[in-house]
Amino acid sequence: MKMMTCKDATRLMSERYERTLDLRERLALKMHTAMCKGCSNYGRHLDVLRKATARLREGNTGGEP
Amino acid sequence: MTEVSAQALSPPWDDASITAIRRDMLRFARMQLRDSGAAEDMVQEALMAAMTGAKRFAGRSAFKTWMFAILRNKIVDHIRASAREISRSDLAARAEVDAGLEDFDALFEQRGHWNPDDRPSTWSDPEASFEQEAFWTVFDVCMNNLPEHIARVYTMRELLELETTEICAELGITSNNCFVILHRARLGLRECLENRWFQGERR
């Protein structure tokens, strides 16, 4: 199997919030992020974005009265 | 929430808590609407609705959640009312989206791997950043830096928590286009936060 590009990996990491990835996509992504530090960081950063927007929804954005 | 707890507690209508909640509501509304005037109006309406319906509220921790739910519903109504108009008339915004796409492609080199300067680095303790007012100011700036059409889809998804299928239908775009736009939003927002916040923290 040809190694996935970072461009495709980032797209799939975003799409997994929108749809269920199929087995082939999940495996290719797993192989890629195991070897690519930039993309494994990217995946963690998307989780941070998720947590940040959850904070915004709850009005929990620092500086409590 | 039971009837009993609703009666036992009164809403915290003191100035300090309202001011703080109002600030957070404005941030939320501004990100979504990109129009300070409209955001102010919507927050004001939500506050009024909250005060009128205060009997139904139960407990201090629930108060903010409840106010945000009112605000969210008002924004969703507003967007549903204006969505058709937006998706038909906004040819300029579409051109802007295309321009935005090329910008983000520049993050990768020809073979589709990260440019060395744009490769995501390790972020130290993002949770601690969430506690800092300055982080949220940067977050606002980064959200504003996104092309308008992209930010609209992203905030509908992440702030209003609408399903992708509904967003596509409202805006008259294909689900694939919707995925691409959300992906661009995440790429752009992440890049901006790294450059303007997390990189500075590490130095």
PDB file of C-alpha atoms in Angstrom:
ATOM      1  CA  MET A   1       0.000   0.000   0.000  1.00  0.00           C
ATOM      2  CA  LYS A   2       1.304   3.421  -0.968  1.00  0.00           C
ATOM      3  CA  MET A   3       1.940   5.785   1.953  1.00  0.00           C
ATOM      4  CA  MET A   4      -0.805   8.364   2.348  1.00  0.00           C
ATOM      5  CA  THR A   5       0.159  12.036   2.015  1.00  0.00           C
ATOM      6  CA  CYS A   6      -0.157  14.521   4.900  1.00  0.00           C
ATOM      7  CA  LYS A   7      -2.649  16.440   2.800  1.00  0.00           C
ATOM      8  CA  ASP A   8      -4.946  13.395   2.608  1.00  0.00           C
ATOM      9  CA  ALA A   9      -4.320  12.442   6.232  1.00  0.00           C
ATOM     10  CA  THR A  10      -5.417  15.884   7.509  1.00  0.00           C
ATOM     11  CA  ARG A  11      -8.547  15.698   5.355  1.00  0.00           C
ATOM     12  CA  LEU A  12      -9.502  12.314   6.813  1.00  0.00           C
ATOM     13  CA  MET A  13      -8.794  13.493  10.360  1.00  0.00           C
ATOM     14  CA  SER A  14     -11.292  16.288   9.800  1.00  0.00           C
ATOM     15  CA  GLU A  15     -13.839  14.043   8.092  1.00  0.00           C
ATOM     16  CA  ARG A  16     -13.888  11.570  10.943  1.00  0.00           C
ATOM     17  CA  TYR A  17     -15.825  14.195  12.903  1.00  0.00           C
ATOM     18  CA  GLU A  18     -18.436  14.197  10.138  1.00  0.00           C
ATOM     19  CA  ARG A  19     -18.724  10.596   9.006  1.00  0.00           C
ATOM     20  CA  THR A  20     -17.520   7.096   9.908  1.00  0.00           C
ATOM     21  CA  LEU A  21     -14.329   6.304   8.029  1.00  0.00           C
ATOM     22  CA  ASP A  22     -14.211   2.906   6.350  1.00  0.00           C
ATOM     23  CA  LEU A  23     -11.730   0.236   7.433  1.00  0.00           C
ATOM     24  CA  ARG A  24      -9.265   0.953   4.639  1.00  0.00           C
ATOM     25  CA  GLU A  25      -9.221   4.662   5.480  1.00  0.00           C
ATOM     26  CA  ARG A  26      -8.785   3.967   9.187  1.00  0.00           C
ATOM     27  CA  LEU A  27      -5.842   1.622   8.588  1.00  0.00           C
ATOM     28  CA  ALA A  28      -4.100   3.939   6.140  1.00  0.00           C
ATOM     29  CA  LEU A  29      -4.543   6.842   8.555  1.00  0.00           C
ATOM     30  CA  LYS A  30      -3.242   4.827  11.484  1.00  0.00           C
ATOM     31  CA  MET A  31      -0.154   3.794   9.531  1.00  0.00           C
ATOM     32  CA  HIS A  32       0.476   7.348   8.465  1.00  0.00           C
ATOM     33  CA  THR A  33       0.126   8.980  11.878  1.00  0.00           C
ATOM     34  CA  ALA A  34       2.297   6.268  13.479  1.00  0.00           C
ATOM     35  CA  MET A  35       5.150   7.457  11.298  1.00  0.00           C
ATOM     36  CA  CYS A  36       4.374  11.161  10.948  1.00  0.00           C
ATOM     37  CA  LYS A  37       4.840  13.362  14.009  1.00  0.00           C
ATOM     38  CA  GLY A  38       3.318  16.408  12.287  1.00  0.00           C
ATOM     39  CA  CYS A  39       0.088  14.582  11.518  1.00  0.00           C
ATOM     40  CA  SER A  40      -0.185  12.902  14.916  1.00  0.00           C
ATOM     41  CA  ASN A  41       0.162  16.390  16.448  1.00  0.00           C
ATOM     42  CA  TYR A  42      -2.461  17.605  13.988  1.00  0.00           C
ATOM     43  CA  GLY A  43      -4.919  14.976  15.211  1.00  0.00           C
ATOM     44  CA  ARG A  44      -4.400  16.092  18.817  1.00  0.00           C
ATOM     45  CA  HIS A  45      -4.813  19.730  17.821  1.00  0.00           C
ATOM     46  CA  LEU A  46      -8.190  18.996  16.227  1.00  0.00           C
ATOM     47  CA  ASP A  47      -9.289  17.575  19.589  1.00  0.00           C
ATOM     48  CA  VAL A  48      -8.125  20.820  21.227  1.00  0.00           C
ATOM     49  CA  LEU A  49     -10.247  22.793  18.728  1.00  0.00           C
ATOM     50  CA  ARG A  50     -13.224  20.594  19.625  1.00  0.00           C
ATOM     51  CA  LYS A  51     -12.718  21.273  23.335  1.00  0.00           C
ATOM     52  CA  ALA A  52     -12.322  25.002  22.701  1.00  0.00           C
ATOM     53  CA  THR A  53     -15.569  25.257  20.747  1.00  0.00           C
ATOM     54  CA  ALA A  54     -17.330  23.252  23.479  1.00  0.00           C
ATOM     55  CA  ARG A  55     -16.091  25.873  25.977  1.00  0.00           C
ATOM     56  CA  LEU A  56     -17.487  28.643  23.769  1.00  0.00           C
ATOM     57  CA  ARG A  57     -20.855  26.914  23.621  1.00  0.00           C
ATOM     58  CA  GLU A  58     -20.969  26.716  27.403  1.00  0.00           C
ATOM     59  CA  GLY A  59     -19.758  30.290  27.860  1.00  0.00           C
ATOM     60  CA  ASN A  60     -16.781  28.892  29.716  1.00  0.00           C
ATOM     61  CA  THR A  61     -14.041  31.079  28.251  1.00  0.00           C
ATOM     62  CA  GLY A  62     -11.898  32.037  31.260  1.00  0.00           C
ATOM     63  CA  GLY A  63     -12.155  34.729  33.914  1.00  0.00           C
ATOM     64  CA  GLU A  64     -15.091  33.613  36.062  1.00  0.00           C
ATOM     65  CA  PRO A  65     -16.661  36.397  38.143  1.00  0.00           C
TER      66      PRO A  65
ATOM     67  CA  MET B   1     -34.629  19.635  37.404  1.00  0.00           C
ATOM     68  CA  THR B   2     -37.594  19.267  39.712  1.00  0.00           C
ATOM     69  CA  GLU B   3     -40.245  21.823  40.541  1.00  0.00           C
ATOM     70  CA  VAL B   4     -38.933  22.005  44.099  1.00  0.00           C
ATOM     71  CA  SER B   5     -35.378  22.972  43.164  1.00  0.00           C
ATOM     72  CA  ALA B   6     -36.703  25.546  40.710  1.00  0.00           C
ATOM     73  CA  GLN B   7     -38.650  27.248  43.467  1.00  0.00           C
ATOM     74  CA  ALA B   8     -35.881  26.995  46.039  1.00  0.00           C
ATOM     75  CA  LEU B   9     -33.353  28.949  43.985  1.00  0.00           C
ATOM     76  CA  SER B  10     -33.596  32.348  42.381  1.00  0.00           C
ATOM     77  CA  PRO B  11     -31.603  33.398  39.318  1.00  0.00           C
ATOM     78  CA  PRO B  12     -28.362  35.319  39.981  1.00  0.00           C
ATOM     79  CA  TRP B  13     -29.475  38.628  38.504  1.00  0.00           C
ATOM     80  CA  ASP B  14     -26.711  40.651  40.192  1.00  0.00           C
ATOM     81  CA  ASP B  15     -24.675  42.917  37.928  1.00  0.00           C
ATOM     82  CA  ALA B  16     -21.380  41.031  38.118  1.00  0.00           C
ATOM     83  CA  SER B  17     -22.725  37.690  36.948  1.00  0.00           C
ATOM     84  CA  ILE B  18     -24.829  39.246  34.210  1.00  0.00           C
ATOM     85  CA  THR B  19     -21.842  41.236  32.934  1.00  0.00           C
ATOM     86  CA  ALA B  20     -19.678  38.115  32.773  1.00  0.00           C
ATOM     87  CA  ILE B  21     -22.338  36.032  31.079  1.00  0.00           C
ATOM     88  CA  ARG B  22     -23.126  38.837  28.659  1.00  0.00           C
ATOM     89  CA  ARG B  23     -19.457  39.051  27.658  1.00  0.00           C
ATOM     90  CA  ASP B  24     -19.332  35.316  26.877  1.00  0.00           C
ATOM     91  CA  MET B  25     -22.657  35.459  25.035  1.00  0.00           C
ATOM     92  CA  LEU B  26     -21.398  38.341  22.900  1.00  0.00           C
ATOM     93  CA  ARG B  27     -18.266  36.441  21.993  1.00  0.00           C
ATOM     94  CA  PHE B  28     -20.368  33.452  20.961  1.00  0.00           C
ATOM     95  CA  ALA B  29     -22.820  35.560  18.932  1.00  0.00           C
ATOM     96  CA  ARG B  30     -20.125  37.647  17.247  1.00  0.00           C
ATOM     97  CA  MET B  31     -18.205  34.591  16.090  1.00  0.00           C
ATOM     98  CA  GLN B  32     -21.361  33.233  14.585  1.00  0.00           C
ATOM     99  CA  LEU B  33     -22.797  36.392  13.030  1.00  0.00           C
ATOM    100  CA  ARG B  34     -19.664  38.439  12.249  1.00  0.00           C
ATOM    101  CA  ASP B  35     -21.661  41.593  12.872  1.00  0.00           C
ATOM    102  CA  SER B  36     -21.289  43.364  16.217  1.00  0.00           C
ATOM    103  CA  GLY B  37     -24.611  45.172  15.921  1.00  0.00           C
ATOM    104  CA  ALA B  38     -26.579  42.033  15.138  1.00  0.00           C
ATOM    105  CA  ALA B  39     -24.733  40.153  17.892  1.00  0.00           C
ATOM    106  CA  GLU B  40     -25.599  42.853  20.468  1.00  0.00           C
ATOM    107  CA  ASP B  41     -29.261  42.746  19.410  1.00  0.00           C
ATOM    108  CA  MET B  42     -29.434  38.994  19.648  1.00  0.00           C
ATOM    109  CA  VAL B  43     -27.790  38.869  23.086  1.00  0.00           C
ATOM    110  CA  GLN B  44     -30.140  41.593  24.294  1.00  0.00           C
ATOM    111  CA  GLU B  45     -33.147  39.644  23.043  1.00  0.00           C
ATOM    112  CA  ALA B  46     -31.886  36.458  24.696  1.00  0.00           C
ATOM    113  CA  LEU B  47     -31.355  38.297  28.003  1.00  0.00           C
ATOM    114  CA  MET B  48     -34.877  39.721  27.856  1.00  0.00           C
ATOM    115  CA  ALA B  49     -36.353  36.317  27.045  1.00  0.00           C
ATOM    116  CA  ALA B  50     -34.373  34.843  29.934  1.00  0.00           C
ATOM    117  CA  MET B  51     -35.653  37.437  32.379  1.00  0.00           C
ATOM    118  CA  THR B  52     -39.238  36.915  31.271  1.00  0.00           C
ATOM    119  CA  GLY B  53     -38.942  33.154  31.567  1.00  0.00           C
ATOM    120  CA  ALA B  54     -36.860  33.169  34.765  1.00  0.00           C
ATOM    121  CA  LYS B  55     -39.406  31.029  36.640  1.00  0.00           C
ATOM    122  CA  ARG B  56     -38.475  28.036  34.519  1.00  0.00           C
ATOM    123  CA  PHE B  57     -34.839  28.211  35.424  1.00  0.00           C
ATOM    124  CA  ALA B  58     -33.388  25.966  38.136  1.00  0.00           C
ATOM    125  CA  GLY B  59     -30.101  26.478  39.926  1.00  0.00           C
ATOM    126  CA  ARG B  60     -27.061  28.647  39.385  1.00  0.00           C
ATOM    127  CA  SER B  61     -24.949  26.175  37.436  1.00  0.00           C
ATOM    128  CA  ALA B  62     -27.836  25.643  35.035  1.00  0.00           C
ATOM    129  CA  PHE B  63     -28.337  29.387  34.605  1.00  0.00           C
ATOM    130  CA  LYS B  64     -25.571  30.032  32.099  1.00  0.00           C
ATOM    131  CA  THR B  65     -26.348  26.851  30.154  1.00  0.00           C
ATOM    132  CA  TRP B  66     -29.949  27.906  29.951  1.00  0.00           C
ATOM    133  CA  MET B  67     -29.094  31.445  28.768  1.00  0.00           C
ATOM    134  CA  PHE B  68     -26.793  30.023  26.105  1.00  0.00           C
ATOM    135  CA  ALA B  69     -29.512  27.641  24.953  1.00  0.00           C
ATOM    136  CA  ILE B  70     -31.856  30.603  24.459  1.00  0.00           C
ATOM    137  CA  LEU B  71     -29.180  32.509  22.542  1.00  0.00           C
ATOM    138  CA  ARG B  72     -28.313  29.473  20.426  1.00  0.00           C
ATOM    139  CA  ASN B  73     -31.951  28.972  19.427  1.00  0.00           C
ATOM    140  CA  LYS B  74     -32.268  32.629  18.468  1.00  0.00           C
ATOM    141  CA  ILE B  75     -29.184  32.436  16.271  1.00  0.00           C
ATOM    142  CA  VAL B  76     -30.364  29.194  14.643  1.00  0.00           C
ATOM    143  CA  ASP B  77     -33.722  30.834  13.832  1.00  0.00           C
ATOM    144  CA  HIS B  78     -31.930  33.850  12.402  1.00  0.00           C
ATOM    145  CA  ILE B  79     -29.685  31.658  10.242  1.00  0.00           C
ATOM    146  CA  ARG B  80     -32.560  29.522   8.989  1.00  0.00           C
ATOM    147  CA  ALA B  81     -34.449  32.659   8.023  1.00  0.00           C
ATOM    148  CA  SER B  82     -31.518  34.127   6.111  1.00  0.00           C
ATOM    149  CA  ALA B  83     -29.858  30.960   4.773  1.00  0.00           C
ATOM    150  CA  ARG B  84     -31.672  30.804   1.473  1.00  0.00           C
ATOM    151  CA  GLU B  85     -30.863  34.395   0.736  1.00  0.00           C
ATOM    152  CA  ILE B  86     -27.203  33.841   1.643  1.00  0.00           C
ATOM    153  CA  SER B  87     -26.719  30.746  -0.486  1.00  0.00           C
ATOM    154  CA  ARG B  88     -28.314  32.300  -3.564  1.00  0.00           C
ATOM    155  CA  SER B  89     -26.829  35.753  -3.552  1.00  0.00           C
ATOM    156  CA  ASP B  90     -23.351  35.235  -2.252  1.00  0.00           C
ATOM    157  CA  LEU B  91     -21.360  34.629  -5.407  1.00  0.00           C
ATOM    158  CA  ALA B  92     -18.600  36.833  -4.059  1.00  0.00           C
ATOM    159  CA  ALA B  93     -18.285  34.613  -1.011  1.00  0.00           C
ATOM    160  CA  ARG B  94     -17.908  31.591  -3.256  1.00  0.00           C
ATOM    161  CA  ALA B  95     -15.054  33.221  -5.106  1.00  0.00           C
ATOM    162  CA  GLU B  96     -13.575  33.933  -1.698  1.00  0.00           C
ATOM    163  CA  VAL B  97     -13.831  30.253  -0.770  1.00  0.00           C
ATOM    164  CA  ASP B  98     -11.870  29.272  -3.856  1.00  0.00           C
ATOM    165  CA  ALA B  99      -9.215  31.829  -3.021  1.00  0.00           C
ATOM    166  CA  GLY B 100      -9.111  30.433   0.520  1.00  0.00           C
ATOM    167  CA  LEU B 101      -8.540  26.920  -0.792  1.00  0.00           C
ATOM    168  CA  GLU B 102      -5.357  27.876  -2.573  1.00  0.00           C
ATOM    169  CA  ASP B 103      -3.991  29.592   0.524  1.00  0.00           C
ATOM    170  CA  PHE B 104      -4.364  26.446   2.585  1.00  0.00           C
ATOM    171  CA  ASP B 105      -2.839  24.260  -0.129  1.00  0.00           C
ATOM    172  CA  ALA B 106       0.326  26.278   0.401  1.00  0.00           C
ATOM    173  CA  LEU B 107       0.777  24.498   3.751  1.00  0.00           C
ATOM    174  CA  PHE B 108       1.865  21.391   1.864  1.00  0.00           C
ATOM    175  CA  GLU B 109       4.707  20.861  -0.601  1.00  0.00           C
ATOM    176  CA  GLN B 110       4.139  19.397  -4.057  1.00  0.00           C
ATOM    177  CA  ARG B 111       4.137  15.774  -2.937  1.00  0.00           C
ATOM    178  CA  GLY B 112       1.457  16.526  -0.377  1.00  0.00           C
ATOM    179  CA  HIS B 113       3.582  16.551   2.776  1.00  0.00           C
ATOM    180  CA  TRP B 114       3.903  19.402   5.287  1.00  0.00           C
ATOM    181  CA  ASN B 115       6.192  22.285   4.464  1.00  0.00           C
ATOM    182  CA  PRO B 116       8.833  22.266   7.227  1.00  0.00           C
ATOM    183  CA  ASP B 117       7.644  25.660   8.539  1.00  0.00           C
ATOM    184  CA  ASP B 118       4.007  24.593   8.694  1.00  0.00           C
ATOM    185  CA  ARG B 119       4.396  21.140  10.231  1.00  0.00           C
ATOM    186  CA  PRO B 120       2.304  20.980  13.431  1.00  0.00           C
ATOM    187  CA  SER B 121       4.471  21.070  16.539  1.00  0.00           C
ATOM    188  CA  THR B 122       3.687  19.862  20.060  1.00  0.00           C
ATOM    189  CA  TRP B 123       1.337  22.128  22.040  1.00  0.00           C
ATOM    190  CA  SER B 124       2.043  22.299  25.730  1.00  0.00           C
ATOM    191  CA  ASP B 125      -0.964  22.087  28.038  1.00  0.00           C
ATOM    192  CA  PRO B 126      -3.807  23.521  25.925  1.00  0.00           C
ATOM    193  CA  GLU B 127      -6.226  23.120  28.852  1.00  0.00           C
ATOM    194  CA  ALA B 128      -4.231  25.713  30.806  1.00  0.00           C
ATOM    195  CA  SER B 129      -4.554  28.111  27.856  1.00  0.00           C
ATOM    196  CA  PHE B 130      -8.339  27.834  28.055  1.00  0.00           C
ATOM    197  CA  GLU B 131      -8.185  29.520  31.464  1.00  0.00           C
ATOM    198  CA  GLN B 132      -6.522  32.620  30.048  1.00  0.00           C
ATOM    199  CA  GLU B 133      -8.534  35.536  28.684  1.00  0.00           C
ATOM    200  CA  ALA B 134      -5.696  36.332  26.239  1.00  0.00           C
ATOM    201  CA  PHE B 135      -6.080  32.911  24.594  1.00  0.00           C
ATOM    202  CA  TRP B 136      -9.702  33.634  23.759  1.00  0.00           C
ATOM    203  CA  THR B 137      -8.779  36.999  22.271  1.00  0.00           C
ATOM    204  CA  VAL B 138      -6.366  35.176  19.953  1.00  0.00           C
ATOM    205  CA  PHE B 139      -9.063  32.599  19.189  1.00  0.00           C
ATOM    206  CA  ASP B 140     -11.411  35.451  18.173  1.00  0.00           C
ATOM    207  CA  VAL B 141      -8.748  36.903  15.885  1.00  0.00           C
ATOM    208  CA  CYS B 142      -8.078  33.523  14.269  1.00  0.00           C
ATOM    209  CA  MET B 143     -11.765  32.905  13.702  1.00  0.00           C
ATOM    210  CA  ASN B 144     -12.034  36.338  12.076  1.00  0.00           C
ATOM    211  CA  ASN B 145      -9.093  35.558   9.824  1.00  0.00           C
ATOM    212  CA  LEU B 146     -11.004  32.710   8.198  1.00  0.00           C
ATOM    213  CA  PRO B 147     -12.830  33.599   4.977  1.00  0.00           C
ATOM    214  CA  GLU B 148     -16.430  34.413   5.883  1.00  0.00           C
ATOM    215  CA  HIS B 149     -18.086  31.503   4.052  1.00  0.00           C
ATOM    216  CA  ILE B 150     -15.733  29.030   5.729  1.00  0.00           C
ATOM    217  CA  ALA B 151     -16.260  30.499   9.196  1.00  0.00           C
ATOM    218  CA  ARG B 152     -20.029  30.406   8.711  1.00  0.00           C
ATOM    219  CA  VAL B 153     -20.091  26.661   8.007  1.00  0.00           C
ATOM    220  CA  TYR B 154     -17.607  25.948  10.802  1.00  0.00           C
ATOM    221  CA  THR B 155     -19.495  27.902  13.457  1.00  0.00           C
ATOM    222  CA  MET B 156     -22.811  26.348  12.369  1.00  0.00           C
ATOM    223  CA  ARG B 157     -21.192  22.966  12.917  1.00  0.00           C
ATOM    224  CA  GLU B 158     -19.165  23.571  16.089  1.00  0.00           C
ATOM    225  CA  LEU B 159     -20.921  26.409  17.915  1.00  0.00           C
ATOM    226  CA  LEU B 160     -24.530  25.680  16.991  1.00  0.00           C
ATOM    227  CA  GLU B 161     -23.906  21.916  16.725  1.00  0.00           C
ATOM    228  CA  LEU B 162     -26.014  21.506  13.611  1.00  0.00           C
ATOM    229  CA  GLU B 163     -25.618  18.237  11.706  1.00  0.00           C
ATOM    230  CA  THR B 164     -23.561  18.446   8.519  1.00  0.00           C
ATOM    231  CA  THR B 165     -26.557  17.294   6.479  1.00  0.00           C
ATOM    232  CA  GLU B 166     -28.657  20.185   7.774  1.00  0.00           C
ATOM    233  CA  ILE B 167     -25.913  22.744   7.123  1.00  0.00           C
ATOM    234  CA  CYS B 168     -25.517  21.521   3.531  1.00  0.00           C
ATOM    235  CA  ALA B 169     -29.261  21.672   2.967  1.00  0.00           C
ATOM    236  CA  GLU B 170     -29.599  25.167   4.472  1.00  0.00           C
ATOM    237  CA  LEU B 171     -26.757  26.574   2.401  1.00  0.00           C
ATOM    238  CA  GLY B 172     -27.521  24.566  -0.730  1.00  0.00           C
ATOM    239  CA  ILE B 173     -24.095  22.922  -0.968  1.00  0.00           C
ATOM    240  CA  THR B 174     -23.125  19.259  -1.418  1.00  0.00           C
ATOM    241  CA  SER B 175     -22.005  17.268   1.602  1.00  0.00           C
ATOM    242  CA  ASN B 176     -18.595  16.819   0.038  1.00  0.00           C
ATOM    243  CA  ASN B 177     -18.249  20.589  -0.301  1.00  0.00           C
ATOM    244  CA  CYS B 178     -19.344  20.890   3.319  1.00  0.00           C
ATOM    245  CA  PHE B 179     -16.598  18.450   4.420  1.00  0.00           C
ATOM    246  CA  VAL B 180     -14.000  20.346   2.419  1.00  0.00           C
ATOM    247  CA  ILE B 181     -15.048  23.671   3.937  1.00  0.00           C
ATOM    248  CA  LEU B 182     -14.937  22.265   7.489  1.00  0.00           C
ATOM    249  CA  HIS B 183     -11.507  20.787   6.773  1.00  0.00           C
ATOM    250  CA  ARG B 184     -10.261  24.180   5.528  1.00  0.00           C
ATOM    251  CA  ALA B 185     -11.644  25.859   8.632  1.00  0.00           C
ATOM    252  CA  ARG B 186      -9.780  23.443  10.909  1.00  0.00           C
ATOM    253  CA  LEU B 187      -6.529  23.775   8.924  1.00  0.00           C
ATOM    254  CA  GLY B 188      -6.715  27.567   9.042  1.00  0.00           C
ATOM    255  CA  LEU B 189      -7.736  27.868  12.666  1.00  0.00           C
ATOM    256  CA  ARG B 190      -5.090  25.407  13.838  1.00  0.00           C
ATOM    257  CA  GLU B 191      -2.335  27.122  11.857  1.00  0.00           C
ATOM    258  CA  CYS B 192      -3.333  30.526  13.236  1.00  0.00           C
ATOM    259  CA  LEU B 193      -3.479  29.316  16.860  1.00  0.00           C
ATOM    260  CA  GLU B 194      -0.080  27.683  16.537  1.00  0.00           C
ATOM    261  CA  ASN B 195       1.491  30.809  15.050  1.00  0.00           C
ATOM    262  CA  ARG B 196      -0.151  33.340  17.310  1.00  0.00           C
ATOM    263  CA  TRP B 197      -0.429  31.496  20.585  1.00  0.00           C
ATOM    264  CA  PHE B 198       1.237  28.136  21.092  1.00  0.00           C
ATOM    265  CA  GLN B 199       4.502  29.017  19.381  1.00  0.00           C
ATOM    266  CA  GLY B 200       4.851  32.168  21.464  1.00  0.00           C
ATOM    267  CA  GLU B 201       4.187  30.158  24.634  1.00  0.00           C
ATOM    268  CA  ARG B 202       7.036  27.803  23.913  1.00  0.00           C
ATOM    269  CA  ARG B 203       9.605  30.553  23.414  1.00  0.00           C
TER     270      ARG B 203
END
